[in-house]
Short mmCIF file of C-alpha atoms and ligand atoms in Angstrom, two decimals:
data_model
loop_
_atom_site.label_atom_id
_atom_site.label_comp_id
_atom_site.label_asym_id
_atom_site.label_seq_id
_atom_site.Cartn_x
_atom_site.Cartn_y
_atom_site.Cartn_z
CA MET N 30 -25.40 2.93 -14.48
CA PHE N 31 -22.02 4.67 -14.47
CA SER N 32 -19.29 3.01 -12.44
CA TYR N 33 -15.69 4.00 -11.98
CA GLU N 34 -12.53 1.99 -11.40
CA THR N 35 -9.44 3.80 -12.71
CA ILE N 36 -8.57 6.49 -15.24
CA PRO N 37 -7.29 3.96 -17.84
CA GLN N 38 -10.45 1.85 -17.45
CA TYR N 39 -12.68 4.95 -17.75
CA HIS N 40 -10.82 6.07 -20.87
CA SER N 41 -11.20 2.68 -22.47
CA ASP N 42 -14.95 2.75 -21.67
CA LEU N 43 -15.20 6.21 -23.22
CA LEU N 44 -13.37 5.11 -26.34
CA ASN N 45 -15.48 2.00 -26.86
CA GLY N 46 -18.63 4.03 -26.30
CA THR N 47 -19.94 2.27 -23.18
CA THR N 48 -19.96 5.50 -21.22
CA SER N 49 -19.57 9.24 -21.70
CA CYS N 50 -18.23 12.23 -19.80
CA VAL N 51 -21.80 13.47 -19.43
CA ASP N 52 -22.80 10.15 -17.81
CA ALA N 53 -19.91 10.54 -15.39
CA VAL N 54 -20.77 14.11 -14.43
CA ILE N 55 -24.48 13.33 -14.03
CA PHE N 56 -23.58 10.37 -11.81
CA TYR N 57 -21.35 12.47 -9.53
CA LEU N 58 -23.76 15.41 -9.38
CA SER N 59 -26.57 13.14 -8.29
CA LYS N 60 -24.36 11.50 -5.65
CA ILE N 61 -23.26 14.92 -4.39
CA LYS N 62 -26.95 15.78 -4.02
CA ASP N 63 -27.75 12.51 -2.23
CA LYS N 64 -24.84 12.92 0.16
CA LYS N 65 -25.23 16.64 0.75
CA HIS N 66 -25.50 16.08 4.50
CA LEU N 67 -21.86 14.89 4.56
CA ASN N 68 -21.01 18.55 3.85
CA ALA N 69 -17.99 17.60 1.75
CA PHE N 70 -18.33 20.44 -0.76
CA THR N 71 -18.26 24.20 -0.27
CA GLN N 72 -19.09 24.84 -3.95
CA VAL N 73 -20.34 22.59 -6.72
CA TYR N 74 -19.78 23.71 -10.29
CA GLY N 75 -22.52 21.54 -11.79
CA GLU N 76 -23.54 23.50 -14.89
CA GLU N 77 -19.96 24.17 -15.93
CA ALA N 78 -18.94 20.57 -15.36
CA LEU N 79 -21.79 19.38 -17.56
CA GLU N 80 -20.96 21.87 -20.26
CA LYS N 81 -17.34 20.77 -20.31
CA ALA N 82 -18.44 17.11 -20.37
CA ARG N 83 -20.69 17.76 -23.40
CA TYR N 84 -17.85 19.51 -25.18
CA LEU N 85 -15.42 16.67 -24.45
CA ASP N 86 -17.90 14.03 -25.62
CA GLU N 87 -18.40 15.85 -28.92
CA HIS N 88 -14.71 16.38 -29.37
CA ARG N 89 -13.89 12.72 -28.71
CA THR N 90 -16.69 11.22 -30.77
CA ALA N 91 -15.61 13.44 -33.69
CA GLY N 92 -12.44 11.32 -33.71
CA ASN N 93 -10.01 13.58 -31.89
CA THR N 94 -7.41 11.99 -29.64
CA ILE N 95 -8.00 12.34 -25.95
CA LYS N 96 -5.74 14.03 -23.43
CA LYS N 97 -4.42 12.40 -20.28
CA LEU N 98 -7.21 13.60 -17.98
CA HIS N 99 -9.98 13.70 -20.55
CA GLY N 100 -13.23 13.92 -18.59
CA VAL N 101 -11.63 12.97 -15.28
CA VAL N 102 -13.83 14.44 -12.54
CA ILE N 103 -11.74 16.13 -9.86
CA ALA N 104 -12.51 18.11 -6.69
CA LEU N 105 -10.22 20.77 -5.20
CA LYS N 106 -9.72 21.62 -1.53
CA ASP N 107 -10.97 25.12 -0.79
CA VAL N 108 -7.39 26.42 -0.48
CA ILE N 109 -6.50 25.87 -4.15
CA CYS N 110 -7.19 28.73 -6.54
CA TYR N 111 -9.38 28.13 -9.57
CA LYS N 112 -9.74 31.26 -11.69
CA ASP N 113 -13.11 33.03 -11.49
CA HIS N 114 -14.33 30.66 -8.76
CA PRO N 115 -14.65 31.35 -5.04
CA VAL N 116 -11.82 30.22 -2.77
CA THR N 117 -12.18 30.87 0.95
CA ALA N 118 -9.91 28.49 2.93
CA ALA N 119 -13.17 27.72 4.81
CA SER N 120 -12.73 31.06 6.57
CA GLY N 121 -15.05 33.97 7.20
CA ILE N 122 -12.21 36.32 6.33
CA LEU N 123 -12.26 35.24 2.68
CA LYS N 124 -16.02 35.36 2.35
CA ASN N 125 -16.97 36.20 -1.25
CA PHE N 126 -13.38 36.13 -2.44
CA VAL N 127 -12.99 34.97 -6.04
CA SER N 128 -9.67 33.67 -7.45
CA VAL N 129 -8.10 35.87 -10.06
CA TYR N 130 -5.77 33.17 -11.35
CA ASN N 131 -5.36 29.38 -11.46
CA ALA N 132 -3.01 27.51 -9.19
CA THR N 133 -0.28 25.91 -11.31
CA ALA N 134 -1.64 22.46 -10.39
CA VAL N 135 -5.11 23.48 -11.61
CA GLU N 136 -3.71 24.99 -14.80
CA ARG N 137 -2.06 21.63 -15.55
CA LEU N 138 -5.21 19.63 -14.78
CA LEU N 139 -7.26 21.83 -17.09
CA ALA N 140 -4.65 21.62 -19.84
CA GLU N 141 -5.21 17.83 -19.82
CA ASP N 142 -9.01 18.25 -20.02
CA ALA N 143 -9.93 17.42 -16.43
CA ILE N 144 -13.38 18.46 -15.22
CA ILE N 145 -13.36 20.38 -11.92
CA ILE N 146 -16.61 19.53 -10.15
CA GLY N 147 -16.24 21.72 -7.08
CA HIS N 148 -14.33 22.96 -4.08
CA THR N 149 -14.28 20.85 -0.94
CA ASN N 150 -14.66 21.71 2.71
CA CYS N 151 -11.65 21.76 5.04
CA ASP N 152 -10.39 23.14 8.33
CA GLU N 153 -9.97 26.90 8.22
CA PHE N 154 -6.66 27.73 6.52
CA ALA N 155 -5.89 23.99 6.69
CA MET N 156 -5.40 24.17 10.46
CA GLY N 157 -6.87 21.13 12.14
CA SER N 158 -7.13 17.37 12.19
CA THR N 159 -10.89 16.79 12.11
CA ASN N 160 -12.49 19.25 9.68
CA GLU N 161 -14.41 20.73 12.59
CA ASN N 162 -12.82 24.21 12.25
CA SER N 163 -14.69 25.30 9.14
CA VAL N 164 -16.93 28.29 8.63
CA TYR N 165 -19.16 25.91 6.63
CA GLY N 166 -19.50 23.46 9.51
CA ARG N 167 -18.07 20.00 10.00
CA VAL N 168 -17.76 17.20 7.45
CA LEU N 169 -19.02 13.69 8.26
CA ASN N 170 -17.15 10.47 7.68
CA ALA N 171 -19.26 8.50 5.18
CA LEU N 172 -18.35 5.16 6.77
CA ASP N 173 -19.68 6.22 10.16
CA GLU N 174 -21.43 9.56 10.34
CA THR N 175 -20.77 9.92 14.07
CA LYS N 176 -17.04 10.13 13.28
CA VAL N 177 -14.88 12.86 11.83
CA PRO N 178 -13.30 12.30 8.41
CA GLY N 179 -9.97 13.68 9.66
CA GLY N 180 -8.47 16.93 8.53
CA SER N 181 -7.66 19.34 7.42
CA SER N 182 -8.57 18.05 3.93
CA GLY N 183 -11.66 16.22 5.24
CA GLY N 184 -13.96 17.27 2.38
CA SER N 185 -11.50 16.11 -0.29
CA ALA N 186 -11.13 12.75 1.47
CA VAL N 187 -14.89 12.22 1.80
CA ALA N 188 -15.44 13.32 -1.81
CA VAL N 189 -13.33 10.34 -2.92
CA GLN N 190 -14.48 7.99 -0.15
CA ALA N 191 -18.19 8.46 -0.92
CA GLU N 192 -17.69 8.49 -4.72
CA LEU N 193 -18.54 12.15 -5.22
CA CYS N 194 -15.65 12.52 -7.68
CA MET N 195 -12.88 10.35 -9.12
CA ILE N 196 -9.84 11.99 -7.51
CA SER N 197 -9.28 15.05 -5.37
CA LEU N 198 -6.52 17.42 -4.38
CA GLY N 199 -5.79 18.42 -0.80
CA SER N 200 -2.88 20.05 0.96
CA ASP N 201 -0.59 18.48 3.53
CA THR N 202 1.39 20.65 5.96
CA GLY N 203 1.48 18.16 8.82
CA GLY N 204 -0.63 15.23 7.69
CA SER N 205 -3.74 16.79 6.19
CA VAL N 206 -3.82 14.39 3.25
CA ARG N 207 -2.49 11.21 4.88
CA GLN N 208 -4.54 11.37 8.09
CA PRO N 209 -7.96 11.93 6.48
CA ALA N 210 -7.09 9.21 3.94
CA ASP N 211 -6.36 6.94 6.91
CA PHE N 212 -9.65 7.82 8.65
CA CYS N 213 -11.66 7.36 5.45
CA GLY N 214 -10.08 4.16 4.15
CA ILE N 215 -8.58 5.59 0.95
CA ILE N 216 -5.10 6.47 -0.37
CA GLY N 217 -3.51 9.84 0.37
CA LEU N 218 -0.15 10.92 -1.04
CA LYS N 219 2.01 13.79 0.18
CA PRO N 220 4.80 14.25 -2.38
CA THR N 221 8.29 15.53 -1.57
CA TYR N 222 8.39 19.18 -0.55
CA GLY N 223 9.20 20.92 -3.84
CA ARG N 224 7.66 18.29 -6.10
CA ILE N 225 4.48 20.23 -6.88
CA SER N 226 4.22 23.98 -7.26
CA ARG N 227 2.55 25.81 -4.37
CA TYR N 228 1.61 28.71 -6.64
CA GLY N 229 -2.08 29.31 -6.06
CA LEU N 230 -2.20 27.24 -2.86
CA ILE N 231 -3.26 29.50 0.02
CA ALA N 232 -0.29 29.43 2.40
CA TYR N 233 -0.44 28.05 5.92
CA ALA N 234 3.26 27.30 6.62
CA SER N 235 5.23 27.77 3.44
CA SER N 236 8.23 25.60 4.27
CA PHE N 237 5.90 22.65 5.02
CA ASP N 238 2.91 23.03 2.67
CA GLN N 239 2.55 20.62 -0.22
CA ILE N 240 -0.36 19.76 -2.48
CA GLY N 241 -1.37 16.11 -2.09
CA ILE N 242 -3.62 13.67 -3.91
CA PHE N 243 -6.50 11.43 -2.76
CA GLY N 244 -7.63 8.41 -4.73
CA LYS N 245 -8.84 4.85 -4.43
CA ASN N 246 -6.07 3.31 -6.48
CA VAL N 247 -2.36 3.95 -6.98
CA VAL N 248 -2.56 4.19 -10.78
CA ASP N 249 -4.79 7.28 -10.67
CA ILE N 250 -2.55 8.97 -8.14
CA ALA N 251 0.50 8.18 -10.25
CA ILE N 252 -1.09 9.63 -13.39
CA LEU N 253 -2.16 12.79 -11.61
CA LEU N 254 1.19 13.30 -9.91
CA LYS N 255 3.09 13.10 -13.17
CA ILE N 256 0.85 15.81 -14.63
CA ILE N 257 0.97 18.32 -11.79
CA ALA N 258 4.57 17.79 -10.64
CA GLY N 259 7.59 19.70 -11.83
CA LYS N 260 9.23 23.02 -12.37
CA ASP N 261 7.23 26.21 -12.29
CA GLU N 262 8.48 29.72 -12.86
CA PHE N 263 5.99 30.96 -10.24
CA ASP N 264 7.41 28.90 -7.35
CA SER N 265 11.17 28.89 -6.87
CA THR N 266 10.97 26.07 -4.30
CA VAL N 267 9.89 23.55 -6.94
CA SER N 268 12.67 21.16 -7.82
CA GLY N 269 14.04 20.56 -11.27
CA GLN N 270 14.61 16.86 -10.41
CA ALA N 271 13.49 14.57 -13.19
CA ILE N 272 9.88 13.39 -13.00
CA ASP N 273 9.65 9.64 -13.20
CA ASP N 274 7.05 7.73 -15.10
CA TYR N 275 5.07 7.14 -11.96
CA HIS N 276 2.63 4.76 -13.51
CA ALA N 277 5.36 2.23 -14.20
CA LEU N 278 4.03 0.58 -11.10
CA GLN N 279 5.19 -3.00 -11.31
CA PRO N 280 8.03 -3.08 -8.83
CA SER N 281 11.28 -4.44 -10.11
CA PHE N 282 12.84 -5.47 -6.80
CA SER N 283 16.04 -7.18 -7.74
CA LYS N 284 16.82 -7.72 -4.05
CA PRO N 285 14.70 -8.17 -0.93
CA LEU N 286 13.52 -4.86 0.50
CA ARG N 287 15.19 -3.23 3.47
CA ILE N 288 12.40 -1.78 5.57
CA GLY N 289 12.94 0.30 8.69
CA TYR N 290 10.55 1.30 11.45
CA LEU N 291 10.95 3.75 14.31
CA LYS N 292 11.06 1.72 17.49
CA GLU N 293 9.73 4.51 19.73
CA ALA N 294 6.81 5.14 17.37
CA PHE N 295 5.72 1.50 17.41
CA GLN N 296 6.03 1.45 21.21
CA SER N 297 4.34 4.81 21.77
CA PRO N 298 1.80 4.64 24.62
CA ALA N 299 -0.45 6.86 22.47
CA LEU N 300 -0.75 4.11 19.85
CA ASP N 301 -3.98 2.09 19.86
CA LYS N 302 -3.29 -1.58 20.71
CA ASP N 303 -5.07 -2.98 17.65
CA ILE N 304 -3.13 -0.67 15.36
CA GLN N 305 0.08 -1.61 17.12
CA ALA N 306 -0.66 -5.30 16.64
CA SER N 307 -1.30 -4.77 12.90
CA MET N 308 1.97 -2.89 12.56
CA TYR N 309 3.92 -5.76 14.11
CA GLY N 310 1.86 -8.21 12.06
CA PHE N 311 2.83 -6.29 8.92
CA ILE N 312 6.50 -6.67 9.85
CA GLU N 313 6.10 -10.43 10.23
CA THR N 314 4.36 -10.68 6.87
CA GLN N 315 7.17 -8.81 5.16
CA LYS N 316 9.77 -11.03 6.75
CA LYS N 317 7.86 -14.06 5.44
CA HIS N 318 8.08 -12.52 1.99
CA GLY N 319 11.86 -12.44 2.36
CA HIS N 320 12.34 -8.75 3.14
CA THR N 321 14.41 -7.49 6.03
CA VAL N 322 12.69 -5.31 8.60
CA GLU N 323 14.67 -3.58 11.32
CA ALA N 324 13.92 -1.31 14.26
CA ILE N 325 15.58 2.11 14.24
CA ASP N 326 16.28 3.97 17.48
CA PHE N 327 14.53 7.28 17.28
CA GLU N 328 15.16 9.44 20.29
CA PHE N 329 13.37 12.47 18.82
CA LEU N 330 9.77 11.30 18.89
CA ASP N 331 8.73 13.56 21.77
CA TYR N 332 10.16 16.63 20.05
CA ILE N 333 8.51 16.44 16.68
CA VAL N 334 5.03 17.67 17.57
CA PRO N 335 6.33 20.68 19.58
CA ALA N 336 8.84 21.54 16.82
CA TYR N 337 6.10 21.31 14.20
CA TYR N 338 3.64 23.51 16.11
CA ILE N 339 6.28 26.14 16.86
CA LEU N 340 7.54 26.41 13.30
CA THR N 341 4.18 26.19 11.53
CA THR N 342 2.47 28.70 13.79
CA ALA N 343 5.41 31.08 13.36
CA GLU N 344 5.09 30.84 9.59
CA ALA N 345 1.30 31.09 9.79
CA SER N 346 1.43 34.26 11.88
CA SER N 347 3.43 35.85 9.09
CA ASN N 348 1.50 34.35 6.16
CA LEU N 349 -1.89 35.30 7.55
CA SER N 350 -0.92 38.92 8.22
CA ARG N 351 -2.02 39.69 4.65
CA PHE N 352 -5.68 39.14 5.62
CA ASP N 353 -6.24 42.61 6.99
CA GLY N 354 -9.61 43.69 5.61
CA ILE N 355 -7.98 45.85 2.95
CA ARG N 356 -6.84 43.46 0.28
CA TYR N 357 -9.11 40.42 0.35
CA GLY N 358 -12.64 39.32 1.10
CA PHE N 359 -14.25 40.33 4.36
CA ARG N 360 -13.99 43.84 5.87
CA ASN N 361 -15.53 44.84 9.18
CA VAL N 362 -15.93 48.58 9.38
CA ASP N 363 -18.35 51.22 10.59
CA LYS N 364 -18.44 54.99 10.15
CA LYS N 365 -16.20 55.80 13.12
CA THR N 366 -13.57 53.17 12.37
CA ASP N 367 -9.92 54.17 11.97
CA LEU N 368 -7.38 51.95 10.25
CA THR N 369 -6.14 50.10 13.35
CA ASP N 370 -9.68 49.48 14.45
CA LEU N 371 -10.54 48.17 10.97
CA TYR N 372 -7.66 45.63 11.11
CA CYS N 373 -8.65 44.62 14.60
CA ARG N 374 -12.34 44.17 13.95
CA THR N 375 -11.80 42.42 10.62
CA ARG N 376 -9.30 39.92 12.00
CA SER N 377 -11.18 39.37 15.28
CA ASN N 378 -14.44 38.63 13.50
CA GLY N 379 -13.12 37.14 10.27
CA PHE N 380 -10.86 34.41 11.67
CA GLY N 381 -12.12 31.45 13.67
CA LYS N 382 -10.90 30.40 17.12
CA GLU N 383 -8.22 27.89 16.08
CA VAL N 384 -6.67 30.22 13.51
CA LYS N 385 -6.49 33.03 16.07
CA ARG N 386 -4.94 30.65 18.60
CA ARG N 387 -2.21 29.78 16.09
CA ILE N 388 -1.56 33.38 15.02
CA MET N 389 -1.07 34.29 18.67
CA LEU N 390 1.13 31.27 19.38
CA GLY N 391 3.23 31.99 16.29
CA THR N 392 3.59 35.66 17.17
CA PHE N 393 4.68 34.66 20.67
CA VAL N 394 7.37 32.19 19.56
CA LEU N 395 8.82 34.83 17.23
CA SER N 396 8.77 37.63 19.77
CA ALA N 397 11.93 39.24 21.17
CA GLY N 398 13.10 37.37 24.24
CA TYR N 399 11.40 34.10 23.27
CA TYR N 400 12.69 33.64 19.73
CA GLU N 401 15.85 31.77 20.77
CA ALA N 402 14.07 29.60 23.29
CA TYR N 403 11.35 28.46 20.90
CA PHE N 404 11.82 29.25 17.23
CA THR N 405 15.59 28.72 17.07
CA LYS N 406 15.37 25.56 19.16
CA ALA N 407 12.66 24.14 16.93
CA GLN N 408 14.82 24.88 13.87
CA HIS N 409 17.61 22.89 15.52
CA VAL N 410 15.26 19.96 16.02
CA ARG N 411 14.30 20.18 12.35
CA GLN N 412 17.96 20.09 11.38
CA LEU N 413 18.64 17.06 13.59
CA LEU N 414 15.69 15.25 12.04
CA LYS N 415 17.00 15.97 8.55
CA GLU N 416 20.38 14.54 9.48
CA LYS N 417 18.77 11.48 11.00
CA ILE N 418 16.67 10.76 7.93
CA LYS N 419 19.72 10.96 5.69
CA LEU N 420 21.33 8.22 7.74
CA ILE N 421 18.13 6.17 7.74
CA PHE N 422 17.83 6.23 3.96
CA ASN N 423 21.47 5.19 3.58
CA ASP N 424 20.43 1.88 5.08
CA PHE N 425 16.76 1.44 4.16
CA ASP N 426 14.56 1.54 1.06
CA ALA N 427 11.48 2.58 3.00
CA LEU N 428 10.35 3.60 6.44
CA ILE N 429 7.01 2.43 7.79
CA LEU N 430 4.87 4.11 10.45
CA PRO N 431 1.27 4.10 11.55
CA THR N 432 -0.49 7.05 9.91
CA ALA N 433 -2.36 8.00 13.08
CA PRO N 434 -2.40 6.70 16.65
CA SER N 435 -6.12 5.83 16.50
CA THR N 436 -8.95 5.38 14.03
CA ALA N 437 -11.34 8.29 13.27
CA PHE N 438 -12.41 10.11 16.46
CA SER N 439 -15.99 10.80 17.39
CA ILE N 440 -17.31 14.21 16.43
CA GLY N 441 -16.39 16.75 19.12
CA GLU N 442 -14.15 14.29 20.99
CA LYS N 443 -11.00 16.41 20.96
CA LEU N 444 -12.44 19.80 20.17
CA ASP N 445 -11.99 21.26 23.66
CA ASP N 446 -8.49 19.94 24.09
CA PRO N 447 -6.14 21.45 21.52
CA ILE N 448 -3.09 19.72 22.99
CA ALA N 449 -4.69 16.28 22.60
CA MET N 450 -5.66 17.24 19.06
CA TYR N 451 -2.08 18.34 18.24
CA LEU N 452 -0.56 15.21 19.76
CA ALA N 453 -2.63 13.05 17.43
CA ASP N 454 -0.42 14.38 14.59
CA ILE N 455 2.58 12.58 16.10
CA PHE N 456 3.20 10.23 13.16
CA THR N 457 2.49 12.53 10.23
CA VAL N 458 4.36 15.76 11.00
CA PHE N 459 7.80 14.07 10.77
CA SER N 460 7.64 13.81 6.99
CA ASN N 461 6.72 17.51 6.64
CA LEU N 462 9.55 18.57 8.93
CA ILE N 463 12.07 16.73 6.75
CA GLY N 464 10.35 17.13 3.38
CA THR N 465 10.22 13.47 2.32
CA PRO N 466 7.36 11.94 0.32
CA SER N 467 4.91 9.80 2.29
CA ILE N 468 1.65 8.02 1.69
CA SER N 469 -1.15 6.41 3.68
CA ILE N 470 -2.45 3.17 2.19
CA PRO N 471 -5.64 1.54 3.51
CA LEU N 472 -4.54 -1.93 4.55
CA PHE N 473 -6.37 -2.59 7.80
CA TRP N 474 -9.75 -2.75 9.53
CA HIS N 475 -9.98 -2.16 13.26
CA LYS N 476 -12.22 -4.32 15.43
CA ASN N 477 -14.30 -1.15 15.99
CA GLY N 478 -15.30 -1.42 12.31
CA LEU N 479 -13.22 1.51 11.03
CA PRO N 480 -10.42 1.40 8.46
CA TYR N 481 -6.87 2.59 8.98
CA GLY N 482 -3.72 2.79 6.97
CA LEU N 483 -0.04 2.12 6.88
CA GLN N 484 2.17 5.14 6.35
CA VAL N 485 5.14 4.59 4.06
CA MET N 486 7.97 7.04 3.50
CA THR N 487 10.83 6.99 1.01
CA ASN N 488 13.78 9.27 0.41
CA HIS N 489 13.35 12.73 -1.16
CA PHE N 490 12.00 12.59 -4.73
CA CYS N 491 11.62 8.80 -4.60
CA GLU N 492 7.88 8.93 -5.32
CA LEU N 493 8.26 6.21 -7.92
CA SER N 494 9.44 3.63 -5.41
CA LEU N 495 6.87 4.93 -2.89
CA LEU N 496 4.06 4.29 -5.35
CA GLN N 497 5.49 0.93 -6.43
CA LEU N 498 5.70 -0.20 -2.82
CA SER N 499 2.16 1.02 -2.17
CA ASN N 500 0.88 -0.95 -5.11
CA TYR N 501 2.79 -4.02 -4.01
CA TRP N 502 1.44 -3.86 -0.45
CA ILE N 503 -2.12 -3.06 -1.48
CA GLU N 504 -2.05 -6.09 -3.75
CA GLN N 505 -0.56 -8.13 -0.94
CA TYR N 506 -3.23 -7.05 1.53
CA LYS N 507 -6.15 -6.57 -0.88
CA SER N 508 -7.18 -3.25 0.62
CA PRO N 509 -10.74 -2.74 1.85
CA ASP N 510 -13.33 -2.54 -0.85
CA LEU N 511 -15.27 0.62 -0.17
CA LYS N 512 -17.76 0.07 -2.95
CA ASN N 513 -20.41 -1.34 -0.63
CA LEU N 514 -20.38 2.09 1.04
CA ASN N 515 -22.74 3.51 -1.50
N1 LIG C 3 -3.29 18.62 11.79
C1 LIG C 3 -2.18 19.42 11.40
C2 LIG C 3 -2.37 20.85 11.82
O1 LIG C 3 -3.42 21.16 12.32
C3 LIG C 3 -1.94 19.29 9.93
C4 LIG C 3 -2.60 20.31 9.11
C5 LIG C 3 -2.23 20.23 7.65
O2 LIG C 3 -1.52 19.31 7.22
N2 LIG C 3 -2.70 21.21 6.90
O3 LIG C 3 -1.51 21.67 11.67
#
């Protein structure tokens, strides 16, 4: 039977003939079928995936060299465009919409011979923390089906968690890769803002959005990042900064590490006591290994969630104005409808409740008379945070945080209380406000039986050290083995 560890291991198995791309695709398709009730996928491209696998097997066995993602089976969040395939952002307003081009990230995956197995479920327009705001219905956490997988990239997280693909792409505007990775016991990386092109990623809040990667090991994430990162003529916010060889993962610490943590975050009353104890335990372990760990005063903790929700909803209200019933997908019209009525009916019926809430909130914070009080103030907070992080990274190699204040919530637990839902993003939105890379690595098990992660952040464009540290700490902690899941 097919089994998967890492891309390099898979490639060596392919080359010595112990497995094939067709075996891999058949394995994943049958698992997707078995685990259909998890609702992780919105579309499965089974026939195409098999066809590509057959082609790759023939090509390889004829003696041709293999490309970097030869036969690697990848799933895409339903906000990432894949030419000639549906993309809906899990929204009724994009019903039946088919992509007319590839996202740059997808183009680069395909150029290295990856196999795209399907699109995954998510919160509508990536707005949410539980994957309960989807037109396709909620996604279940494969470790405990009474729990949410986190969001908004819940389907992409579960696809990796439950072995429905090898790696997946999500998007992270305020934690949507790191938090579901934390809830599902896998790794989730959000690169620096500007590391990966956003071309072909359906926009939620453009100055925050970043494509992220889910995997079960750091090597795979490193390989994928190197391929999809870097300059793109279609997205002027992508940096020209050199792309490191991310899979040079053995850390070469010449000196003990200087690790910082935000005092107020570790002492937050919102933080679960078990998680808090593990965070302090982690600090002690690092000190035993000779590293220095210091508390940093962080007086801004209470401002980051409000600043995030003001700025992202403002950007969303503008970004989502393009969905008007004229240009894309769904249109709600009857014979007597005039243009205004068409916009109104389409948007009222096409968008779900949470998306409408955010469009209204964003329109409000941008409106005359309130702009200064909300939008401008939130921009000031963002600026202060950027200045603070500069100072922090003058003194520290890495910053550690919990990824989330609790383990995976029960289904429905926070659905009627949007403020409680928003506040649960307290530890992830910081990195999106300042643009730094951050990762959630699955180091811990709670006494309630659920996994949770450590969030690590490094300075802008320091993904190499972020991945090296992740590898180092995963080795140190021997992260949970999720194989018995299946
Ligand atoms: N939970 C956050 C929100 O609802 C993050 C979403 C995201 O990162 N896409 O905005």
